[in-house]
PDB file of C-alpha atoms in Angstrom:
ATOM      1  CA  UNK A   1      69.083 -70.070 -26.839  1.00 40.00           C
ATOM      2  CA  UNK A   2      71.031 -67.175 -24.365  1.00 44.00           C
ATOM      3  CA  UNK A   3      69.942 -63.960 -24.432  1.00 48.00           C
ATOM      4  CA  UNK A   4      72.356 -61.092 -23.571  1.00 52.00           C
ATOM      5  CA  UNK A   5      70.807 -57.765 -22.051  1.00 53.00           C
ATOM      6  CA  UNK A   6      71.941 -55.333 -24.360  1.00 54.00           C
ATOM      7  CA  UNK A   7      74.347 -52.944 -23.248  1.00 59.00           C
ATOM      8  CA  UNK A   8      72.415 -49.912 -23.434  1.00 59.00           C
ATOM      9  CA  UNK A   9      69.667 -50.981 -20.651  1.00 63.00           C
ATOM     10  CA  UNK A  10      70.076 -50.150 -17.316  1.00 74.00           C
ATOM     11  CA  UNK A  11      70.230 -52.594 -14.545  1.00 81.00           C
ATOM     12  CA  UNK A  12      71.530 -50.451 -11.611  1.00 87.00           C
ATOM     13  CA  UNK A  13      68.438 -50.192 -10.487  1.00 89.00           C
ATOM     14  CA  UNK A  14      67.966 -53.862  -9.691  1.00 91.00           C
ATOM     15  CA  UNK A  15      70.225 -53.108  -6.258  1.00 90.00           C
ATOM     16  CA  UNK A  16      67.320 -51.117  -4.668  1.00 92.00           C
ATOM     17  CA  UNK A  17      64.665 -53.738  -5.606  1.00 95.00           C
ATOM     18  CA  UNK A  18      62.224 -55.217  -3.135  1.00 96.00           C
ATOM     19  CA  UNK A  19      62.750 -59.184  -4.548  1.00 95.00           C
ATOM     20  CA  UNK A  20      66.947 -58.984  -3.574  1.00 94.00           C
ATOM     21  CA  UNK A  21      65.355 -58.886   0.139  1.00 95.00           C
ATOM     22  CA  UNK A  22      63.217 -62.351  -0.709  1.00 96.00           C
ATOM     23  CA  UNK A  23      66.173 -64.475  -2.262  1.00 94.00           C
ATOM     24  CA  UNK A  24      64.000 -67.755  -1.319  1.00 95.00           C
ATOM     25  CA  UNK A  25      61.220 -66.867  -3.414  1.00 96.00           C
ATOM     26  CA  UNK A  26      60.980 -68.335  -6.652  1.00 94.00           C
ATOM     27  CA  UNK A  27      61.554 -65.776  -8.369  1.00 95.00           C
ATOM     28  CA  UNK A  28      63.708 -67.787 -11.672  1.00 93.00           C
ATOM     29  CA  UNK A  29      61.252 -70.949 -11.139  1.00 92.00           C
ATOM     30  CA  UNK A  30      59.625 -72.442 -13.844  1.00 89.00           C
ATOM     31  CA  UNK A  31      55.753 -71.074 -13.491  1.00 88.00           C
ATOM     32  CA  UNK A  32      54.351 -74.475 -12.869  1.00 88.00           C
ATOM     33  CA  UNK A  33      56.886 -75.013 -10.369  1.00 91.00           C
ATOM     34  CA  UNK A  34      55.411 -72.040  -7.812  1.00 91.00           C
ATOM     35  CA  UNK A  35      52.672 -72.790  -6.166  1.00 91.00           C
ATOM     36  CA  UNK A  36      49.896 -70.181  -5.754  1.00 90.00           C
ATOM     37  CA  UNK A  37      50.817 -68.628  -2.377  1.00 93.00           C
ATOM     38  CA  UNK A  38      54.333 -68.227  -3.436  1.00 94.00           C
ATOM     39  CA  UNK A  39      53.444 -66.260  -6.464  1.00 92.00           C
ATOM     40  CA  UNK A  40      50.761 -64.241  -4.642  1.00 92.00           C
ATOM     41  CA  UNK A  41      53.989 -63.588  -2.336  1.00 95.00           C
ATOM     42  CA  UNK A  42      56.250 -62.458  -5.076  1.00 95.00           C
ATOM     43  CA  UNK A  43      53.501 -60.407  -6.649  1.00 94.00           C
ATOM     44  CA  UNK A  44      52.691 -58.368  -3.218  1.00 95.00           C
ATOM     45  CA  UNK A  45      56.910 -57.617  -3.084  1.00 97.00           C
ATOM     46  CA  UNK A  46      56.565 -56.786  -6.882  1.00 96.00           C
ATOM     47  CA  UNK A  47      53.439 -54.335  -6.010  1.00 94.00           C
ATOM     48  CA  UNK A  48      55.217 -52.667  -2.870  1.00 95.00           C
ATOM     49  CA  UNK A  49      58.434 -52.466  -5.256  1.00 96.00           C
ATOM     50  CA  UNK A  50      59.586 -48.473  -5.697  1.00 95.00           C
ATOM     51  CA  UNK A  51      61.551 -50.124  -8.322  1.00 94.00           C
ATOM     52  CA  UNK A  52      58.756 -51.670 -10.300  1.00 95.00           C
ATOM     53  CA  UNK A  53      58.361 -48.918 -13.132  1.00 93.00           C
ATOM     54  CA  UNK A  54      61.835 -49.477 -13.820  1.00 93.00           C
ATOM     55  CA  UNK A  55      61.764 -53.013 -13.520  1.00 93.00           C
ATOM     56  CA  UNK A  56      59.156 -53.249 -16.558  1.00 92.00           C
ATOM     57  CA  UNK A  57      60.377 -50.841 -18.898  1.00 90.00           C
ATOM     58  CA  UNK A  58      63.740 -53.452 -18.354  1.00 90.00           C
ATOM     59  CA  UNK A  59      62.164 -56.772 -19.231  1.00 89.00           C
ATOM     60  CA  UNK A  60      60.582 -54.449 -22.260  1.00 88.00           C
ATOM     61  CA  UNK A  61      63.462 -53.127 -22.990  1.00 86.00           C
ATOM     62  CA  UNK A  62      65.629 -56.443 -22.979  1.00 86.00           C
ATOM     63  CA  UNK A  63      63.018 -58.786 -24.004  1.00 86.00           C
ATOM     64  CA  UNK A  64      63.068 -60.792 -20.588  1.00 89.00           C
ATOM     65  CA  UNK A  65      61.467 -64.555 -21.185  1.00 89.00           C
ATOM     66  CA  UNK A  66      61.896 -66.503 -18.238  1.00 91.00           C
ATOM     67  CA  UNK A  67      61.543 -65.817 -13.999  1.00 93.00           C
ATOM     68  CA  UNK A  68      58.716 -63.536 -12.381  1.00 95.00           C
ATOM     69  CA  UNK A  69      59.423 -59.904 -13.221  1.00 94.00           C
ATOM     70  CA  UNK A  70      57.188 -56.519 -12.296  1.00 94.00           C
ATOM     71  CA  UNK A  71      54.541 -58.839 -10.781  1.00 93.00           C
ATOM     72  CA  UNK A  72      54.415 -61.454 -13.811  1.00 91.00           C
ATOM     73  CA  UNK A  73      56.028 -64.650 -14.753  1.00 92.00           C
ATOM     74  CA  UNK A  74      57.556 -63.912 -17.854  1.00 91.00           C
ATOM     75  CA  UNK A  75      57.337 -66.493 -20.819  1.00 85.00           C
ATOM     76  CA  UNK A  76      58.218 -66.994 -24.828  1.00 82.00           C
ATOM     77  CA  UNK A  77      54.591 -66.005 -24.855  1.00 76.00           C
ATOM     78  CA  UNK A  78      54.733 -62.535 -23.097  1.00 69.00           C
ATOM     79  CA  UNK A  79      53.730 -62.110 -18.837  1.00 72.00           C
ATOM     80  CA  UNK A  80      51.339 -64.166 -17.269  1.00 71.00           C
ATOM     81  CA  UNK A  81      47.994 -62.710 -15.865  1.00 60.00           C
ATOM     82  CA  UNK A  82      48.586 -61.069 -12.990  1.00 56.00           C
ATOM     83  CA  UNK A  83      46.934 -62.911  -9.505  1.00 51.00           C
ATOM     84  CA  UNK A  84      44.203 -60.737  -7.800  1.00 50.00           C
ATOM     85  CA  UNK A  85      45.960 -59.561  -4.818  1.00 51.00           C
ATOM     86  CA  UNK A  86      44.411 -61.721  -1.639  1.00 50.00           C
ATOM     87  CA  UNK A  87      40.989 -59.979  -0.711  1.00 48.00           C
ATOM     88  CA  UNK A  88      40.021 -58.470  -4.263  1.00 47.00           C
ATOM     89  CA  UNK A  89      37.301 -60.108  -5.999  1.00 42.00           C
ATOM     90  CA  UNK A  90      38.100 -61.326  -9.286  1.00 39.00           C
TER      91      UNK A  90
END
């Protein structure tokens, strides 16, 4: 099944976003194809994004189900938990 973003939600903002500077991460892999440092990689770019408010409301607003999006791999069954950044204890 293809989803379409709808036309009414804004993706301009996806040009200033940190992740377009890490085009190697694995960003539309499959989660159990990223190993841990990887995601712990993309989730430190997602936390320093100054587009990550707007990047949520987006995969709310279009119903994103696949890739890692505002610091979550996003699934059929809604975002991942969220890795403790390196250094927090969990």
């Amino acid at each position: 099944m293809t989803r379409r973003v709808p036309d009414d939600v804004p993706t301009g903002w996806m040009r200033e976003a940190a992740c377009t500077r890490y085009p190697r991460l694995g960003w539309v892999k499959d989660p159990h194809l990223v190993d841990v440092r990887e995601e712990a990689a993309m989730a430190t770019v997602c936390n320093r994004c100054p587009a990550l408010a707007l990047c949520q409301a987006y995969v709310e607003d279009a119903d994103v189900v696949g890739g890692f999006w505002a610091g979550h791999h996003r699934t059929l069954h809604g975002p991942t938990l969220p890795l403790a950044p390196e250094g927090d204890a969990a």
